[in-house]
Short mmCIF file of C-alpha atoms in Angstrom, two decimals:
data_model
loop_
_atom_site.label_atom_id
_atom_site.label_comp_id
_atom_site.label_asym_id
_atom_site.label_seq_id
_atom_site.Cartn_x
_atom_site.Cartn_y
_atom_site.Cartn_z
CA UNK R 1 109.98 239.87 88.09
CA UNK R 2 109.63 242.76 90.20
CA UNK R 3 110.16 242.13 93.89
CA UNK R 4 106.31 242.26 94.96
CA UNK R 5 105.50 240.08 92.32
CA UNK R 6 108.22 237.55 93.67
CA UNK R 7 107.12 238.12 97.35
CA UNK R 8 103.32 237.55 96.91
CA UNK R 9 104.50 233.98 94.98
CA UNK R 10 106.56 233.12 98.07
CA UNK R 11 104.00 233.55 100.03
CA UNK R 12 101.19 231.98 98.10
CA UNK R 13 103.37 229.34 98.48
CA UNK R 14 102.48 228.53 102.42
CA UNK R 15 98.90 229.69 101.37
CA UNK R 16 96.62 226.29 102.88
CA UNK R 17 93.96 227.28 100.86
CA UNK R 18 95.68 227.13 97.61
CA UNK R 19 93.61 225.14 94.79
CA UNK R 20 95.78 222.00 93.62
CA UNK R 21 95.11 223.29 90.14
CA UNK R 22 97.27 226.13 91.36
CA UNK R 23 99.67 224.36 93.07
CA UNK R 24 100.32 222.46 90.11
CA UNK R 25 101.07 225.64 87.85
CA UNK R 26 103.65 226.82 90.51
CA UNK R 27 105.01 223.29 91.22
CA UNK R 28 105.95 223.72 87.14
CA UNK R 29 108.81 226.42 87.53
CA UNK R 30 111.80 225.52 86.27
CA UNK R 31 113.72 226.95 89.81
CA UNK R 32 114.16 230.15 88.78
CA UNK R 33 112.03 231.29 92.12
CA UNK R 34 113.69 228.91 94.32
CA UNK R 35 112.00 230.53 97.37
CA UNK R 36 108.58 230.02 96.15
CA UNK R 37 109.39 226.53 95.14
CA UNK R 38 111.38 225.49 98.04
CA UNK R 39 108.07 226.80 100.36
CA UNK R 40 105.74 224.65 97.77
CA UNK R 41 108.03 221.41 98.35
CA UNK R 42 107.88 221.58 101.89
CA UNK R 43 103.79 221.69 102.31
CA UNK R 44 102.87 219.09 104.15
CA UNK R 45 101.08 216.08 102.22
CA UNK R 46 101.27 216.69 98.95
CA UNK R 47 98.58 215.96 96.63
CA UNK R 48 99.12 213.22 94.30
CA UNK R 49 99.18 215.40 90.92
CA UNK R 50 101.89 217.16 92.70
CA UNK R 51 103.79 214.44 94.09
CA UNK R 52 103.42 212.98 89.67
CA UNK R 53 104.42 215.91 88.79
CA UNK R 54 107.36 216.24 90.86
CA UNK R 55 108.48 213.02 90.30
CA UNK R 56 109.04 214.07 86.33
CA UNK R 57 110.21 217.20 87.17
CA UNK R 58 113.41 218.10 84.95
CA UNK R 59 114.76 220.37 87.11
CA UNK R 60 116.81 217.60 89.71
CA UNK R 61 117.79 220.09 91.54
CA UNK R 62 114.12 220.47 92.63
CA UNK R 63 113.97 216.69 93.23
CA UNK R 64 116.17 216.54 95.33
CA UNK R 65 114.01 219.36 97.08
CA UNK R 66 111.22 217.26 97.17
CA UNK R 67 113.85 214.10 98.71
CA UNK R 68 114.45 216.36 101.49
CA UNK R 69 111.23 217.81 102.39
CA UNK R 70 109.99 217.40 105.81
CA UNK R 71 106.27 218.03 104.66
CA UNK R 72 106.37 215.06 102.30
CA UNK R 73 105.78 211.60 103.96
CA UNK R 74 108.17 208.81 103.37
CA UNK R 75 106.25 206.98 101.12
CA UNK R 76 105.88 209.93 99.07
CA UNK R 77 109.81 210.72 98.94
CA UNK R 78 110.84 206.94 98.23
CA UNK R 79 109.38 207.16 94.58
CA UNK R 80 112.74 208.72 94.13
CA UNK R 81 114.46 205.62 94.78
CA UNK R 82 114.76 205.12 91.03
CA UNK R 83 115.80 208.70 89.77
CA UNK R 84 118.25 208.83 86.91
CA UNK R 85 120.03 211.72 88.97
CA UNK R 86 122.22 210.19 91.80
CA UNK R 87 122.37 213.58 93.19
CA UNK R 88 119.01 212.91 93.64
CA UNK R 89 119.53 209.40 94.78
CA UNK R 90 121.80 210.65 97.73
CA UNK R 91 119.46 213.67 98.71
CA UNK R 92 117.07 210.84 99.64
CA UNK R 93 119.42 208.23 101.11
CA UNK R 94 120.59 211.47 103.77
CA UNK R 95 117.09 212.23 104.19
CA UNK R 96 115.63 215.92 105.61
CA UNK R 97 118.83 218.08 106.89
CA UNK R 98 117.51 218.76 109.98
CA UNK R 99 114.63 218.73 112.16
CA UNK R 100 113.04 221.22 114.23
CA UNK R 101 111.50 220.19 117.84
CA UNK R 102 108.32 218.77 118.00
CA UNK R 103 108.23 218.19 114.74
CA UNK R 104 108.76 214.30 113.35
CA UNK R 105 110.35 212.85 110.73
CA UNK R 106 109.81 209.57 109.27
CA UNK R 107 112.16 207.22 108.22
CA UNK R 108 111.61 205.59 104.58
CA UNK R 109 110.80 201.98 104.55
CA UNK R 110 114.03 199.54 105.27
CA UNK R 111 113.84 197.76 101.84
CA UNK R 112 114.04 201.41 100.57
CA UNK R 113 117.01 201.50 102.83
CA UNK R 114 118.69 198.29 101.41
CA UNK R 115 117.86 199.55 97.64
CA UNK R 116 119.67 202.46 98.42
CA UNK R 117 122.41 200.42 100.24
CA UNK R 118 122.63 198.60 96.78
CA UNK R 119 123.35 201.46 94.42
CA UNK R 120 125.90 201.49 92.56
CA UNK R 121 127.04 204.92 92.99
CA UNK R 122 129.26 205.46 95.90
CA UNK R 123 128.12 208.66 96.70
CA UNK R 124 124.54 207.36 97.17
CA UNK R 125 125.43 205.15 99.76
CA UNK R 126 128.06 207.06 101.64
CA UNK R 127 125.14 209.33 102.22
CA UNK R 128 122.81 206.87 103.79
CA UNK R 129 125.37 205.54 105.72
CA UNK R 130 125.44 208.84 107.27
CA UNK R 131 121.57 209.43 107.43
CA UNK R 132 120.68 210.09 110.62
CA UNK R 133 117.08 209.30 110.46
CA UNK R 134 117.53 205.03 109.84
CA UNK R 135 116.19 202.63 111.85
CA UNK R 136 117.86 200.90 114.69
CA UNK R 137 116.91 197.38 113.34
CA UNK R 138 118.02 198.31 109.70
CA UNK R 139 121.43 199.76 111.27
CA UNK R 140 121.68 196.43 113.46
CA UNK R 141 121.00 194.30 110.16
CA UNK R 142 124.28 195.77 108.40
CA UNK R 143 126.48 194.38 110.50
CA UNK R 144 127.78 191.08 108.24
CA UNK R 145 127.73 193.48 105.21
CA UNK R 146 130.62 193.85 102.80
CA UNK R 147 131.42 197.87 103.47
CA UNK R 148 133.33 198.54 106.35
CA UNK R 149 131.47 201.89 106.27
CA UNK R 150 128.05 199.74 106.86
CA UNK R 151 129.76 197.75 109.70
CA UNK R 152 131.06 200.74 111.22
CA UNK R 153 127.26 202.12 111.24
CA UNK R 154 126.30 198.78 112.85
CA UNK R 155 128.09 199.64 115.94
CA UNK R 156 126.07 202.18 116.75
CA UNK R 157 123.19 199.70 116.99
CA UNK R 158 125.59 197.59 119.44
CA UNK R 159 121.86 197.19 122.03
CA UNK R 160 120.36 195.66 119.56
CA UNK R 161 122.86 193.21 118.36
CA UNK R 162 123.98 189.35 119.03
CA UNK R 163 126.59 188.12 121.24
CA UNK R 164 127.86 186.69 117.80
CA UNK R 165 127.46 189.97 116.25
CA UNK R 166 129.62 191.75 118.34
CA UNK R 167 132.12 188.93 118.55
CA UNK R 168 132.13 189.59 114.81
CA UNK R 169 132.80 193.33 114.77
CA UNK R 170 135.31 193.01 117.37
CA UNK R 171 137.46 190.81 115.26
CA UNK R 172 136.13 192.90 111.94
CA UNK R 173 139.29 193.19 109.40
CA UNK R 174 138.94 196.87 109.42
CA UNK R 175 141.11 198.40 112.30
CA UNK R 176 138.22 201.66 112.24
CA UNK R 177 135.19 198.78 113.16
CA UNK R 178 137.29 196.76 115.47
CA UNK R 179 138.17 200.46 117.41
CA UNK R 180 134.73 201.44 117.49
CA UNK R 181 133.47 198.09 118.83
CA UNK R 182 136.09 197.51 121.40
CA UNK R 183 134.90 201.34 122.21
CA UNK R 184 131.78 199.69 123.20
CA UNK R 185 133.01 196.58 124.70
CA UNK R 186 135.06 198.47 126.97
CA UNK R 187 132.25 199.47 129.48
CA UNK R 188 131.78 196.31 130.50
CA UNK R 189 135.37 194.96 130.38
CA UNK R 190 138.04 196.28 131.84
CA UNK R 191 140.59 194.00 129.79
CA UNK R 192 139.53 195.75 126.37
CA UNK R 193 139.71 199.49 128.22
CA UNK R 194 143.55 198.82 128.72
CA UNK R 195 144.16 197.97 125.23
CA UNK R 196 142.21 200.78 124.45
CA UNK R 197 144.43 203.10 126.38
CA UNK R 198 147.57 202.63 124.50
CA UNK R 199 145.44 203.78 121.43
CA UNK R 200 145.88 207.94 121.18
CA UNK R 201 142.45 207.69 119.13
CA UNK R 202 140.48 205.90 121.73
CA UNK R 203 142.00 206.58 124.93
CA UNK R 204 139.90 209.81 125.71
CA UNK R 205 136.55 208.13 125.04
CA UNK R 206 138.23 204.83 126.59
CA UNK R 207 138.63 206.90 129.88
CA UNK R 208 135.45 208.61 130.09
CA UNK R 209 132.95 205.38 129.36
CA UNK R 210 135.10 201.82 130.15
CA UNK R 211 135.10 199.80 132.99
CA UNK R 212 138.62 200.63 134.84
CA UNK R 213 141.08 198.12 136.56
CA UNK R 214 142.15 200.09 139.93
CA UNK R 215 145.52 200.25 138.34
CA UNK R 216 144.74 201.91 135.19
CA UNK R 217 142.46 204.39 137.10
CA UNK R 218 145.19 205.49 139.59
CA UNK R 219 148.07 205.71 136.70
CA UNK R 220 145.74 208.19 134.66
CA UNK R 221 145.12 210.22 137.63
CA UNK R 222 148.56 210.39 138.76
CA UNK R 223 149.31 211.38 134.79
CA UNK R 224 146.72 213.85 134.39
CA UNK R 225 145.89 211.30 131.33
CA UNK R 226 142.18 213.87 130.01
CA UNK R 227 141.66 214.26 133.33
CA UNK R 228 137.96 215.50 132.54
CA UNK R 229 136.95 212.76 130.81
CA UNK R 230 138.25 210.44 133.45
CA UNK R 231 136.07 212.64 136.22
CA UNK R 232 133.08 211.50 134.35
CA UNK R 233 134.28 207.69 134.37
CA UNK R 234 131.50 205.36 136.09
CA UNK R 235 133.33 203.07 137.33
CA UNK R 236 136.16 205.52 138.94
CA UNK R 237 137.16 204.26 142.46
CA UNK R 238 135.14 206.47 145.34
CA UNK R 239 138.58 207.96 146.48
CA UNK R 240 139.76 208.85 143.05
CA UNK R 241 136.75 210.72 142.17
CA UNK R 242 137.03 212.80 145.94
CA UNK R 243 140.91 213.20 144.68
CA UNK R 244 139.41 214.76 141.16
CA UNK R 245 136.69 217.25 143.02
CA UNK R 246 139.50 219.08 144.17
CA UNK R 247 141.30 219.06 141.10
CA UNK R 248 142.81 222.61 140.24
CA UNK R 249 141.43 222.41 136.88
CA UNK R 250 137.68 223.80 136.98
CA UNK R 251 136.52 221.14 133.76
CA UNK R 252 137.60 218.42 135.86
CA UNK R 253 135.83 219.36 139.14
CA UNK R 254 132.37 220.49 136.89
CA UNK R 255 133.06 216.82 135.24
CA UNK R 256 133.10 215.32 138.94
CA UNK R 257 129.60 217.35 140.21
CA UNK R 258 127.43 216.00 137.68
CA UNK R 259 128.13 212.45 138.52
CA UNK R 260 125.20 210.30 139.02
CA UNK R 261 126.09 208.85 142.46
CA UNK R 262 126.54 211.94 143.85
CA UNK R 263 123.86 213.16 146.64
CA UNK R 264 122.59 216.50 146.45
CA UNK R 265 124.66 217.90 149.71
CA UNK R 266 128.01 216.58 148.15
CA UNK R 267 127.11 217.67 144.19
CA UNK R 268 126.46 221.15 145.86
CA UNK R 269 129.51 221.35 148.07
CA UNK R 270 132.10 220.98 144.93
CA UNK R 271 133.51 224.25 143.88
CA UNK R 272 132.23 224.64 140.20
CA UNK R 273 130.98 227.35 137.86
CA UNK R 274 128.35 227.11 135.20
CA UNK R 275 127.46 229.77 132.72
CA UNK R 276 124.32 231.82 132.00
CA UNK R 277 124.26 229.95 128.59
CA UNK R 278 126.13 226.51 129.38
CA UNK R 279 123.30 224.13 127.86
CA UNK R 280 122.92 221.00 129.76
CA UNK R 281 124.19 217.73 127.74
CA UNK R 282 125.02 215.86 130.89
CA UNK R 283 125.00 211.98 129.58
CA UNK R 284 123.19 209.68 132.55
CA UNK R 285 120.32 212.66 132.42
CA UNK R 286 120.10 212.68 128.60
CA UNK R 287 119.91 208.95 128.29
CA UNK R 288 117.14 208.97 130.94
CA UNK R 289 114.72 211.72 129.80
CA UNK R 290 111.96 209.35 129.86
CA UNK R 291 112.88 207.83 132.93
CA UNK R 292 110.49 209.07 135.83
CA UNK R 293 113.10 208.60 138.77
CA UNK R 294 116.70 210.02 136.30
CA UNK R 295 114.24 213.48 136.03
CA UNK R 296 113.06 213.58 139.46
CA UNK R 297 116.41 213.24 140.75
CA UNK R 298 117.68 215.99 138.00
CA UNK R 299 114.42 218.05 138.04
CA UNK R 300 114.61 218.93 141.43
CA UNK R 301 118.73 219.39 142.05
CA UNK R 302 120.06 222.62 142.70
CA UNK R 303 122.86 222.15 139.97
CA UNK R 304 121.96 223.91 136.55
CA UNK R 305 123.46 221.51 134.40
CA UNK R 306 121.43 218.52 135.72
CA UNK R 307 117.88 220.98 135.57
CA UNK R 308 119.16 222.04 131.86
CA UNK R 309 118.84 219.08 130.62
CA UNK R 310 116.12 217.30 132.05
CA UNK R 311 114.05 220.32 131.00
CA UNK R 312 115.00 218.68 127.16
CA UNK R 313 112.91 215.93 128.17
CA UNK R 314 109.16 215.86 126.84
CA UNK R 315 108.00 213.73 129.18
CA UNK R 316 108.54 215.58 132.84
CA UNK R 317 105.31 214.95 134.66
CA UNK R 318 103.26 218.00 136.31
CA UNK R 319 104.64 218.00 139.48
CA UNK R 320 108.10 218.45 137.76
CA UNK R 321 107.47 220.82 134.96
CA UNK R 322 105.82 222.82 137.69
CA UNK R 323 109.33 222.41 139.32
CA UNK R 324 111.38 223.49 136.52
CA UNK R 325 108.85 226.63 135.27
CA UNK R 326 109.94 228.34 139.25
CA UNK R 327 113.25 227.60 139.01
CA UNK R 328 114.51 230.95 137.63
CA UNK R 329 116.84 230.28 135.21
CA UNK R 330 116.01 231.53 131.84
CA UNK R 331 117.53 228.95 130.10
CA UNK R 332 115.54 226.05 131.59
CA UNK R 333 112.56 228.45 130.53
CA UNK R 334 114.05 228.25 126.85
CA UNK R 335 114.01 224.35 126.76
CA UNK R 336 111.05 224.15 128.32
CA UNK R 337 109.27 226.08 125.35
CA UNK R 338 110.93 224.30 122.83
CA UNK R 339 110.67 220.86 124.23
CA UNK R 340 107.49 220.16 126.74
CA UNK R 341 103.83 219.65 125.32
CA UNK R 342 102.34 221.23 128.24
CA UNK R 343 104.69 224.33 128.79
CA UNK R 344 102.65 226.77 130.98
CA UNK R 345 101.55 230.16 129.09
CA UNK R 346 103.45 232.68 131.70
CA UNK R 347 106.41 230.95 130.73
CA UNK R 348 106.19 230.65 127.00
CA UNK R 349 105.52 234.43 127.32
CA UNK R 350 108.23 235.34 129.27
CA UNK R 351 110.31 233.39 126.97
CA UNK R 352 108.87 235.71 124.00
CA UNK R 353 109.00 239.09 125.89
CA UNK R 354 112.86 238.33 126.38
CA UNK R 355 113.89 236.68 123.59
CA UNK R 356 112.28 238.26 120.59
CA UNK R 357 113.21 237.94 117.68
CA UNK R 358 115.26 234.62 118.08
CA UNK R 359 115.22 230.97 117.57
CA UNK R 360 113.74 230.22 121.11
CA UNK R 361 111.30 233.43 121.26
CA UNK R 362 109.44 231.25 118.02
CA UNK R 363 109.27 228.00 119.48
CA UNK R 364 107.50 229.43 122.44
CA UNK R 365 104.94 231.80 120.05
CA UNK R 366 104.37 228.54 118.27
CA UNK R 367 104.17 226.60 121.15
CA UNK R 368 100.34 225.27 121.12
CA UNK R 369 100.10 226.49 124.78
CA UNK R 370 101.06 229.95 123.54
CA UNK R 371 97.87 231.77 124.92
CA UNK R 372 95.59 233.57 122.44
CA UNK R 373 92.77 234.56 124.35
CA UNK R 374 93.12 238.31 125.52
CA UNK R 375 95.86 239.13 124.07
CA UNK R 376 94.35 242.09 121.88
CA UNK R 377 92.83 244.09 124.63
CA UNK R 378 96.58 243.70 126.61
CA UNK R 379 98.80 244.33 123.14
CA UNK R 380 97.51 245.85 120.78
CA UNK R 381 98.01 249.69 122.12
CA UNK R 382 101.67 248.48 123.22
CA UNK R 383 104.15 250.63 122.59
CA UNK R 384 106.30 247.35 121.62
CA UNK R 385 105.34 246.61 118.07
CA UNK R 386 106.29 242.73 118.88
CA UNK R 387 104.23 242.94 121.12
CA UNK R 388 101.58 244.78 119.22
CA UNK R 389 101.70 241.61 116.97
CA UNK R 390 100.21 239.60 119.43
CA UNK R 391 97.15 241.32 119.58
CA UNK R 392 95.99 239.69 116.17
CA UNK R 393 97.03 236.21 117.30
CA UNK R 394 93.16 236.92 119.48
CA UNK R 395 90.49 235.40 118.36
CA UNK R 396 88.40 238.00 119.51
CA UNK R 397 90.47 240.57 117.24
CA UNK R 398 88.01 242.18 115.46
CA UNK R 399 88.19 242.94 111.42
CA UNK R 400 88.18 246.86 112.83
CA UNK R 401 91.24 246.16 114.42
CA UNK R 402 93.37 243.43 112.08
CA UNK R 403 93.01 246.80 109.71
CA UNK R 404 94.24 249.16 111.82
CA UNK R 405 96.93 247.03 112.56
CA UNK R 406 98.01 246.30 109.23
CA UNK R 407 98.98 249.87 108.74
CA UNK R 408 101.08 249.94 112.36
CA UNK R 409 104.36 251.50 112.20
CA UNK R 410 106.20 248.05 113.22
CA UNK R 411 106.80 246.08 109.57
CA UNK R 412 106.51 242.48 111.57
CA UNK R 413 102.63 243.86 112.78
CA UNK R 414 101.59 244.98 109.37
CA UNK R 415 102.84 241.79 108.29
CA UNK R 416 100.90 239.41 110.88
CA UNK R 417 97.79 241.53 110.18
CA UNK R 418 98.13 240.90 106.64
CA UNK R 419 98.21 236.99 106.47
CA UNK R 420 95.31 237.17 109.14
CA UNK R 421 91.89 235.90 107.48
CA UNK R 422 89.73 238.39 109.62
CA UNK R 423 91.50 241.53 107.42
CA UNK R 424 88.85 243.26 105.17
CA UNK R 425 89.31 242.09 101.50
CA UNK R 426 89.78 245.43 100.01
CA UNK R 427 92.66 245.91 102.52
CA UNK R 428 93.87 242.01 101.76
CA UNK R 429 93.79 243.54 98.12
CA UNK R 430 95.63 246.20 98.40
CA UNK R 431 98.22 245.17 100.73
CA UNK R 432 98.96 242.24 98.33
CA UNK R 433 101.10 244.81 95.86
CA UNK R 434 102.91 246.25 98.96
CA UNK R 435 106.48 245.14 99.24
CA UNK R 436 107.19 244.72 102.64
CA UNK R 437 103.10 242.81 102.73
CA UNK R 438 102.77 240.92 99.21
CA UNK R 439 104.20 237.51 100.94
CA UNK R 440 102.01 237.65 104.26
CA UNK R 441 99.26 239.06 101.96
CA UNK R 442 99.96 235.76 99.46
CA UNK R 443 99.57 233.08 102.30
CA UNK R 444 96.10 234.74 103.68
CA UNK R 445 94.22 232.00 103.47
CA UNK R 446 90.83 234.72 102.86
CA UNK R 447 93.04 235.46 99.82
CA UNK R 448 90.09 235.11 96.52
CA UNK R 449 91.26 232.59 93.98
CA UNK R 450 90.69 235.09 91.56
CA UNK R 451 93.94 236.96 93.22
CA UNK R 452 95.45 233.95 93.27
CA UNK R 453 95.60 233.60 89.84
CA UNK R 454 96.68 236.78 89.34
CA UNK R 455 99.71 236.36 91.65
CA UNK R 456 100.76 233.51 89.12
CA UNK R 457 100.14 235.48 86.29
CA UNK R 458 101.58 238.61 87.25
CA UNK R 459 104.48 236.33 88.20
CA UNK R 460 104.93 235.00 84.77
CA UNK R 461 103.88 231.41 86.05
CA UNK R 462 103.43 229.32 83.39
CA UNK R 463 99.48 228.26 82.57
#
């Protein structure tokens, strides 16, 4: 298939306006164009004759495609719960692979769940065991359940669960549950922390989460026992953590100034350093990104680790978005495109003009705040051809200019121009057998069904 051919399929792929009759044709590969496929699978909504169609597909390897797809809603992928493939089987147990922000992913029904749980291939439930999309009252349910894998999982739901319940995993036969309960037990008793201590597996995460006898505390100061997780301890005596902030060891002292107790004047006086790309992951912030009063008190400190991460949270109100858009630092910019609704335009731009080209610059360009309006009268003459892009994202572009820029010496412009609807058809035609065009030309949406066709058949796509 020569490489036009192949690129124009890809593309047609993504196109919305492709017929279902069409779809169906190129759902019937066999996966020897996994690109074009893999783009089909992932469309969001399939129609039913695809989803049939898909369902009997003898290619598994293109089921378990369609288990993982993030376009195809949970009801959808769950028909799979039955395929003869348990490659198959655990593709849909694990769920999607990953999930890009602001998007959602759905969980599958829990009696799916407990089907799955049920199979009697191992490596179908090992993988929904480690699923990360199941739902906390499924994971709380597992907890009486014969696999210590499945009790282990329950743990995690440790909120949710019964005084009896957690009785029963702390007493669980398998040493690995009773660890990762007592793990949990320990921040609110200071009994199971010490036992905890003597346990080289547990006595890091021991330190930095369970409640602490004075005794204990003191010892793994004076021992230098991971001194940076004990900085972060919440219950750490008021003298110990003053003792800590002038640790020589920088971890421990950035540990101490991102304690929640903290005021502002004493956070700020530690003597800490935080890099131009140190993310923010700090944990009483993180748990509390919908909590109004957690962000106002992180929003507005002058430590970057605190404003890092509250500018993860999608739920910042005006007044502290506003906050976090003047602060300065590029990197609470970043988050802010990839994680707020409301981002303001000059920052979702700024974003783009720096980062172009990466992970972050697309968020913000797909952001739906990213403006539109204007944009071809400021870009389309610049002499940065990713910025010259921008000028068809206008939708006062004319078809005069999506033309002229679909011949522009930057490949990424003559692509954007080419999957825009406003291009003239005989240019839409004729870009369609370019190389570097045929898969921006494929998903044009303006695209005749005629051509369509042809893309199919030129491809060798099966009638």
């Amino acid at each position: 298939m020569a490489a036009f051919h192949a690129s124009a399929l890809s593309g047609l792929a993504w196109n919305p306006a492709l017929p279902t009759a069409l779809l169906l044709r190129l759902l019937s590969l066999d996966g020897h164009d996994g690109l074009a496929l893999g783009h089909a699978l992932r469309r969001p909504r399939l129609p039913e004759e695809a989803v049939l169609l898909l369902l009997g597909h003898p290619n598994p390897a293109i089921r378990v495609e369609f288990a993982t797809s993030t376009g195809a809603g949970p009801d959808q992928r769950a028909r799979l719960v039955d395929d003869p493939s348990p490659v198959v089987r655990a593709a849909l147990a694990y769920g999607p692979e990953r999930r890009v922000p602001r998007s959602t992913v759905l969980p599958l029904p829990d009696d799916v769940y407990a089907r799955l749980l049920r199979d009697p291939e191992p490596s179908v439930r090992a993988a929904l065991l480690d699923s990360p999309w199941l739902t906390p009252a499924f994971t709380a349910s597992l907890t009486a359940h014969h696999d210590p894998a499945a009790r282990l999982r329950a743990v995690g739901a440790w909120e949710l669960l019964t005084a009896g319940e957690r009785s029963a995993l702390a007493a669980d036969p398998d040493p690995g549950v009773r660890r990762a309960a007592a793990l949990r037990e320990c921040r609110s008793d200071a009994r199971v922390t010490a036992q905890l201590l003597g346990d080289p597996e547990a006595a890091e995460e021991a330190l930095r989460r369970g409640l602490l006898h004075r005794a204990d505390a003191e010892r793994c100061v004076a021992e230098r026992a991971h001194p940076a997780a004990l900085a972060g301890n919440p219950s750490l005596p008021a003298d110990l953590v003053e003792l800590l902030a002038v640790d020589p060891d920088e971890q421990v002292r950035l540990a101490v100034s991102v304690r929640p107790e903290l005021g502002e004047a004493r956070r700020m006086s530690i003597e800490f350093t935080v890099g131009d790309f140190d993310r923010g992951d700090v944990g009483w912030v993180r748990d509390g990104l919908a909590d109004p009063d957690v962000l106002r008190r992180a929003a507005t400190s002058a430590h970057p680790l605190l404003r890092r991460t509250a500018a993860q949270s999608p739920h910042l109100p005006p007044d502290l978005l506003d906050v976090l858009a003047r602060s300065g630092d590029p990197l609470v910019e970043d988050l802010l495109g990839i994680h707020h609704p409301d981002t303001p335009e000059e920052v979702l731009m700024r974003v783009f003009a720096r980062l172009g080209g990466t992970f972050s610059a697309w968020m913000a360009e797909t952001h739906p705040r990213f403006p539109r309006e204007g944009l071809a009268a400021r870009y389309a003459d610049h002499p940065d051809g990713n910025r010259r892009r921008l000028a068809v994202r206008d939708p006062a572009a004319t078809p005069e200019l999506i033309e002229r820029l679909s011949h522009d010496p930057a490949v990424w412009t003559r692509q954007a121009a080419a999957e825009d609807p406003r291009l003239p058809l005989p240019r839409l035609r004729e870009v369609l057998h370019v190389p570097e065009l045929a898969s921006s030309a494929g998903a044009n949406p303006a695209l005749p069904e005629d051509e369509m066709t042809a893309v199919l058949d030129r491809a060798g796509v099966p009638d």
